[in-house]
Amino acid sequence: GQQLNQSPQSMFIQEGEDVSMNCTSSSIFNTWLWYKQDPGEGPVLLIALYKAGELTSNGRLTAQFGITRKDSFLNISASIPSDVGIYFCAGQLSDSGGSNYKLTFGKGTLLTVNP
Amino acid sequence: DTGVSQDPRHKITKRGQNVTFRCDPISEHNRLYWYRQTLGQGPEFLTYFQNEAQLEKSRLLSDRFSAERPKGSFSTLEIQRTEQGDSAMYLCASSLVRLMEASGYNEQFFGPGTRLTVL
């Protein structure tokens, strides 16, 4: 199935550093989403972006919806040990009737934070 | 806990056996999705239900897979004659889609998943 191009695949950083990851697609989406997944758990939504060009923050997280609707980035500032996990981007495209909201995910970015 | 629940959390089976997983969505949610996640990959869409109706199936869902949501509440995913390639995490998600909602964002809430290992 289709997956988004997410980079980097993994990052190993020191506590307090900032982190940036991005996602690109060959097709457009109406909504871009960023999830975090801890081992053995399902993804948990971090940020949702609804409009091209939108920049949204949630605490230390900032994400942007690219103006072409084919890309997005996520920044994490001042990382802490509990930021460890796998971060996924996802695109959501509803049709004109809004009938299907299935998610298309990237392959994930594994973040390790060294205390 | 009123979130999405899945049972069992882990299942180990031998190749050729049948397995069934259950998902209980958030109670008022009318939409239910199944995704499959293999190691090192993001979740991939399998199928979804609007109430009890199964409206779309991915080509990833071979004829050995069947999903049901008989009363529009819980859902089951059955895999017949399991193969080693079926080993994965099976995730369920639910959402509330309101009538006349033409477009826009619809948040899906994920369960913890069922991890299947086929020996």
mmCIF file of C-alpha atoms in Angstrom:
data_model
loop_
_atom_site.group_PDB
_atom_site.id
_atom_site.type_symbol
_atom_site.label_atom_id
_atom_site.label_comp_id
_atom_site.label_asym_id
_atom_site.label_seq_id
_atom_site.Cartn_x
_atom_site.Cartn_y
_atom_site.Cartn_z
ATOM 1 C CA GLY A 1 0.000 0.000 0.000
ATOM 2 C CA GLN A 2 0.982 3.649 -0.354
ATOM 3 C CA GLN A 3 3.140 5.151 2.354
ATOM 4 C CA LEU A 4 4.465 8.638 2.763
ATOM 5 C CA ASN A 5 8.196 9.452 2.576
ATOM 6 C CA GLN A 6 9.265 10.329 6.098
ATOM 7 C CA SER A 7 12.756 11.361 7.155
ATOM 8 C CA PRO A 8 14.960 10.852 8.958
ATOM 9 C CA GLN A 9 14.380 7.189 9.787
ATOM 10 C CA SER A 10 15.996 7.623 13.190
ATOM 11 C CA MET A 11 17.570 10.308 15.356
ATOM 12 C CA PHE A 12 19.755 10.095 18.422
ATOM 13 C CA ILE A 13 19.981 13.397 20.289
ATOM 14 C CA GLN A 14 20.961 14.873 23.624
ATOM 15 C CA GLU A 15 18.347 16.097 26.054
ATOM 16 C CA GLY A 16 17.600 19.766 25.440
ATOM 17 C CA GLU A 17 18.294 19.678 21.707
ATOM 18 C CA ASP A 18 15.708 20.578 19.091
ATOM 19 C CA VAL A 19 14.459 17.986 16.596
ATOM 20 C CA SER A 20 13.025 18.307 13.121
ATOM 21 C CA MET A 21 11.435 15.654 10.924
ATOM 22 C CA ASN A 22 9.492 15.878 7.697
ATOM 23 C CA CYS A 23 7.178 14.029 5.421
ATOM 24 C CA THR A 24 6.481 14.229 1.688
ATOM 25 C CA SER A 25 3.904 12.712 -0.594
ATOM 26 C CA SER A 26 3.381 12.359 -4.297
ATOM 27 C CA SER A 27 -0.293 13.179 -3.836
ATOM 28 C CA ILE A 28 -2.153 15.893 -1.957
ATOM 29 C CA PHE A 29 -3.984 15.565 1.336
ATOM 30 C CA ASN A 30 -6.706 17.630 2.979
ATOM 31 C CA THR A 31 -5.275 17.085 6.430
ATOM 32 C CA TRP A 32 -1.815 16.287 7.770
ATOM 33 C CA LEU A 33 -1.431 14.617 11.157
ATOM 34 C CA TRP A 34 1.466 13.767 13.424
ATOM 35 C CA TYR A 35 1.275 10.791 15.792
ATOM 36 C CA LYS A 36 3.564 9.332 18.454
ATOM 37 C CA GLN A 37 3.668 5.621 19.147
ATOM 38 C CA ASP A 38 5.195 4.046 22.233
ATOM 39 C CA PRO A 39 6.267 0.381 22.200
ATOM 40 C CA GLY A 40 3.316 -1.995 22.297
ATOM 41 C CA GLU A 41 0.750 0.772 22.014
ATOM 42 C CA GLY A 42 -1.345 2.365 19.308
ATOM 43 C CA PRO A 43 -0.516 5.777 17.793
ATOM 44 C CA VAL A 44 -1.578 8.840 19.751
ATOM 45 C CA LEU A 45 -2.417 12.075 17.933
ATOM 46 C CA LEU A 46 -0.060 14.999 18.613
ATOM 47 C CA ILE A 47 -1.043 17.658 16.088
ATOM 48 C CA ALA A 48 -3.570 18.003 13.263
ATOM 49 C CA LEU A 49 -3.181 20.479 10.392
ATOM 50 C CA TYR A 50 -6.205 21.396 8.312
ATOM 51 C CA LYS A 51 -5.142 24.060 5.833
ATOM 52 C CA ALA A 52 -2.256 24.488 3.414
ATOM 53 C CA GLY A 53 0.355 26.788 4.915
ATOM 54 C CA GLU A 54 -0.992 26.356 8.446
ATOM 55 C CA LEU A 55 1.523 26.447 11.290
ATOM 56 C CA THR A 56 0.297 24.929 14.564
ATOM 57 C CA SER A 57 1.892 24.497 17.971
ATOM 58 C CA ASN A 58 1.136 22.161 20.838
ATOM 59 C CA GLY A 59 3.474 22.893 23.737
ATOM 60 C CA ARG A 60 6.997 22.148 22.564
ATOM 61 C CA LEU A 61 5.712 20.748 19.269
ATOM 62 C CA THR A 62 5.301 22.801 16.114
ATOM 63 C CA ALA A 63 4.075 21.468 12.792
ATOM 64 C CA GLN A 64 3.377 22.976 9.392
ATOM 65 C CA PHE A 65 1.156 21.950 6.503
ATOM 66 C CA GLY A 66 3.053 22.616 3.253
ATOM 67 C CA ILE A 67 1.489 25.016 0.789
ATOM 68 C CA THR A 68 1.555 22.391 -1.958
ATOM 69 C CA ARG A 69 -0.457 20.082 0.373
ATOM 70 C CA LYS A 70 2.151 17.399 -0.319
ATOM 71 C CA ASP A 71 4.423 17.838 2.680
ATOM 72 C CA SER A 72 4.614 18.607 6.371
ATOM 73 C CA PHE A 73 7.243 18.991 9.064
ATOM 74 C CA LEU A 74 7.289 18.521 12.830
ATOM 75 C CA ASN A 75 9.670 20.289 15.198
ATOM 76 C CA ILE A 76 10.219 19.374 18.826
ATOM 77 C CA SER A 77 12.007 21.971 20.907
ATOM 78 C CA ALA A 78 14.068 21.373 24.048
ATOM 79 C CA SER A 79 13.700 17.585 23.915
ATOM 80 C CA ILE A 80 13.227 15.593 27.122
ATOM 81 C CA PRO A 81 13.668 11.853 27.784
ATOM 82 C CA SER A 82 9.924 11.151 27.558
ATOM 83 C CA ASP A 83 9.967 12.331 23.933
ATOM 84 C CA VAL A 84 11.491 8.948 23.070
ATOM 85 C CA GLY A 85 9.307 6.980 20.677
ATOM 86 C CA ILE A 86 8.341 6.619 17.058
ATOM 87 C CA TYR A 87 6.797 9.610 15.331
ATOM 88 C CA PHE A 88 4.541 9.098 12.348
ATOM 89 C CA CYS A 89 3.155 11.545 9.858
ATOM 90 C CA ALA A 90 -0.180 10.711 8.281
ATOM 91 C CA GLY A 91 -2.282 12.202 5.528
ATOM 92 C CA GLN A 92 -6.033 12.165 5.406
ATOM 93 C CA LEU A 93 -8.001 12.749 2.231
ATOM 94 C CA SER A 94 -11.749 12.852 2.287
ATOM 95 C CA ASP A 95 -13.656 12.694 -0.969
ATOM 96 C CA SER A 96 -16.231 15.275 -1.957
ATOM 97 C CA GLY A 97 -18.851 13.471 0.077
ATOM 98 C CA GLY A 98 -16.533 13.094 3.043
ATOM 99 C CA SER A 99 -17.184 9.361 3.006
ATOM 100 C CA ASN A 100 -13.723 7.983 3.700
ATOM 101 C CA TYR A 101 -11.204 9.346 6.134
ATOM 102 C CA LYS A 102 -8.650 6.552 5.988
ATOM 103 C CA LEU A 103 -5.131 7.499 7.013
ATOM 104 C CA THR A 104 -1.970 7.031 4.950
ATOM 105 C CA PHE A 105 1.096 6.854 7.185
ATOM 106 C CA GLY A 106 4.810 7.432 6.796
ATOM 107 C CA LYS A 107 7.308 4.799 7.917
ATOM 108 C CA GLY A 108 8.119 6.665 11.091
ATOM 109 C CA THR A 109 11.055 8.411 12.751
ATOM 110 C CA LEU A 110 12.568 6.671 15.761
ATOM 111 C CA LEU A 111 13.666 9.278 18.282
ATOM 112 C CA THR A 112 16.116 8.475 21.045
ATOM 113 C CA VAL A 113 16.921 11.127 23.649
ATOM 114 C CA ASN A 114 20.069 10.740 25.703
ATOM 115 C CA PRO A 115 19.627 12.255 29.207
ATOM 116 C CA ASP B 1 -11.261 3.391 30.522
ATOM 117 C CA THR B 2 -13.552 4.600 27.722
ATOM 118 C CA GLY B 3 -10.991 4.398 24.909
ATOM 119 C CA VAL B 4 -10.700 1.831 22.127
ATOM 120 C CA SER B 5 -9.900 -1.638 23.437
ATOM 121 C CA GLN B 6 -8.571 -4.672 21.614
ATOM 122 C CA ASP B 7 -8.397 -8.298 22.619
ATOM 123 C CA PRO B 8 -6.156 -10.203 22.812
ATOM 124 C CA ARG B 9 -3.099 -7.953 23.091
ATOM 125 C CA HIS B 10 -0.826 -10.757 21.928
ATOM 126 C CA LYS B 11 -1.488 -13.923 19.934
ATOM 127 C CA ILE B 12 1.001 -16.610 18.980
ATOM 128 C CA THR B 13 -0.237 -19.236 16.572
ATOM 129 C CA LYS B 14 1.063 -21.897 14.250
ATOM 130 C CA ARG B 15 0.945 -21.518 10.503
ATOM 131 C CA GLY B 16 -2.338 -22.768 9.116
ATOM 132 C CA GLN B 17 -4.413 -21.992 12.193
ATOM 133 C CA ASN B 18 -7.306 -19.524 12.250
ATOM 134 C CA VAL B 19 -7.261 -16.506 14.570
ATOM 135 C CA THR B 20 -9.869 -13.926 15.520
ATOM 136 C CA PHE B 21 -9.313 -10.514 17.045
ATOM 137 C CA ARG B 22 -11.850 -8.237 18.670
ATOM 138 C CA CYS B 23 -12.087 -4.459 18.767
ATOM 139 C CA ASP B 24 -14.408 -2.447 21.017
ATOM 140 C CA PRO B 25 -14.594 1.138 19.790
ATOM 141 C CA ILE B 26 -15.476 4.244 21.770
ATOM 142 C CA SER B 27 -19.166 3.754 22.471
ATOM 143 C CA GLU B 28 -20.731 6.573 20.461
ATOM 144 C CA HIS B 29 -18.418 6.190 17.473
ATOM 145 C CA ASN B 30 -20.071 5.064 14.238
ATOM 146 C CA ARG B 31 -16.892 4.587 12.192
ATOM 147 C CA LEU B 32 -14.415 1.734 12.789
ATOM 148 C CA TYR B 33 -11.129 1.117 10.964
ATOM 149 C CA TRP B 34 -8.667 -1.764 10.876
ATOM 150 C CA TYR B 35 -4.985 -1.167 10.100
ATOM 151 C CA ARG B 36 -2.002 -3.514 9.934
ATOM 152 C CA GLN B 37 1.484 -2.495 11.050
ATOM 153 C CA THR B 38 4.582 -4.555 10.323
ATOM 154 C CA LEU B 39 7.931 -4.013 12.003
ATOM 155 C CA GLY B 40 9.592 -0.783 10.933
ATOM 156 C CA GLN B 41 6.579 0.431 8.989
ATOM 157 C CA GLY B 42 3.674 2.735 9.588
ATOM 158 C CA PRO B 43 0.129 1.403 9.881
ATOM 159 C CA GLU B 44 -1.559 0.469 6.601
ATOM 160 C CA PHE B 45 -5.306 0.681 6.020
ATOM 161 C CA LEU B 46 -7.156 -2.620 5.733
ATOM 162 C CA THR B 47 -10.878 -1.885 5.916
ATOM 163 C CA TYR B 48 -13.507 0.299 7.546
ATOM 164 C CA PHE B 49 -17.103 0.180 8.716
ATOM 165 C CA GLN B 50 -19.772 2.832 8.894
ATOM 166 C CA ASN B 51 -22.032 1.387 11.585
ATOM 167 C CA GLU B 52 -22.457 -2.271 10.525
ATOM 168 C CA ALA B 53 -21.702 -1.723 6.837
ATOM 169 C CA GLN B 54 -18.239 -2.566 5.543
ATOM 170 C CA LEU B 55 -17.629 0.172 2.978
ATOM 171 C CA GLU B 56 -14.104 -0.349 1.715
ATOM 172 C CA LYS B 57 -11.483 -3.084 1.719
ATOM 173 C CA SER B 58 -7.838 -2.599 0.847
ATOM 174 C CA ARG B 59 -6.173 -4.935 -1.625
ATOM 175 C CA LEU B 60 -3.995 -5.922 1.346
ATOM 176 C CA LEU B 61 -7.038 -7.769 2.674
ATOM 177 C CA SER B 62 -6.765 -11.146 0.988
ATOM 178 C CA ASP B 63 -9.650 -13.606 0.869
ATOM 179 C CA ARG B 64 -8.255 -15.255 4.004
ATOM 180 C CA PHE B 65 -9.205 -12.144 5.948
ATOM 181 C CA SER B 66 -12.732 -11.294 6.971
ATOM 182 C CA ALA B 67 -14.025 -8.513 9.177
ATOM 183 C CA GLU B 68 -17.441 -8.010 10.680
ATOM 184 C CA ARG B 69 -19.257 -5.468 12.765
ATOM 185 C CA PRO B 70 -22.618 -7.186 13.202
ATOM 186 C CA LYS B 71 -24.413 -4.704 15.437
ATOM 187 C CA GLY B 72 -22.482 -1.597 14.616
ATOM 188 C CA SER B 73 -20.588 -1.758 17.884
ATOM 189 C CA PHE B 74 -17.655 -4.152 18.352
ATOM 190 C CA SER B 75 -15.830 -5.617 15.370
ATOM 191 C CA THR B 76 -13.952 -8.840 14.725
ATOM 192 C CA LEU B 77 -11.134 -9.539 12.305
ATOM 193 C CA GLU B 78 -10.572 -13.179 11.400
ATOM 194 C CA ILE B 79 -7.582 -14.572 9.562
ATOM 195 C CA GLN B 80 -7.956 -18.075 8.176
ATOM 196 C CA ARG B 81 -5.049 -20.420 7.417
ATOM 197 C CA THR B 82 -2.499 -18.014 8.855
ATOM 198 C CA GLU B 83 0.840 -17.556 7.117
ATOM 199 C CA GLN B 84 4.113 -16.265 8.542
ATOM 200 C CA GLY B 85 3.660 -13.101 6.500
ATOM 201 C CA ASP B 86 0.549 -12.323 8.547
ATOM 202 C CA SER B 87 2.737 -11.602 11.576
ATOM 203 C CA ALA B 88 2.090 -7.965 12.424
ATOM 204 C CA MET B 89 0.372 -5.591 14.817
ATOM 205 C CA TYR B 90 -3.327 -5.246 13.990
ATOM 206 C CA LEU B 91 -4.677 -1.855 15.031
ATOM 207 C CA CYS B 92 -8.263 -0.776 15.377
ATOM 208 C CA ALA B 93 -9.377 2.856 15.359
ATOM 209 C CA SER B 94 -12.761 4.501 15.774
ATOM 210 C CA SER B 95 -14.219 7.893 15.008
ATOM 211 C CA LEU B 96 -17.484 9.790 14.953
ATOM 212 C CA VAL B 97 -18.652 10.963 11.553
ATOM 213 C CA ARG B 98 -21.630 13.274 11.665
ATOM 214 C CA LEU B 99 -24.332 13.200 8.998
ATOM 215 C CA MET B 100 -24.011 15.902 6.349
ATOM 216 C CA GLU B 101 -20.323 16.275 7.207
ATOM 217 C CA ALA B 102 -19.121 17.031 3.700
ATOM 218 C CA SER B 103 -15.418 17.189 4.243
ATOM 219 C CA GLY B 104 -12.699 18.065 6.665
ATOM 220 C CA TYR B 105 -10.781 16.363 9.377
ATOM 221 C CA ASN B 106 -12.093 13.351 11.255
ATOM 222 C CA GLU B 107 -10.034 12.238 14.238
ATOM 223 C CA GLN B 108 -9.435 8.533 14.665
ATOM 224 C CA PHE B 109 -8.651 7.145 18.105
ATOM 225 C CA PHE B 110 -6.470 4.063 18.084
ATOM 226 C CA GLY B 111 -6.556 1.023 20.337
ATOM 227 C CA PRO B 112 -3.407 -0.615 21.717
ATOM 228 C CA GLY B 113 -3.334 -3.234 18.966
ATOM 229 C CA THR B 114 -3.124 -7.017 18.811
ATOM 230 C CA ARG B 115 0.341 -8.347 18.066
ATOM 231 C CA LEU B 116 0.133 -11.558 16.010
ATOM 232 C CA THR B 117 3.077 -13.910 15.682
ATOM 233 C CA VAL B 118 2.723 -16.817 13.267
ATOM 234 C CA LEU B 119 5.275 -19.574 13.821
#
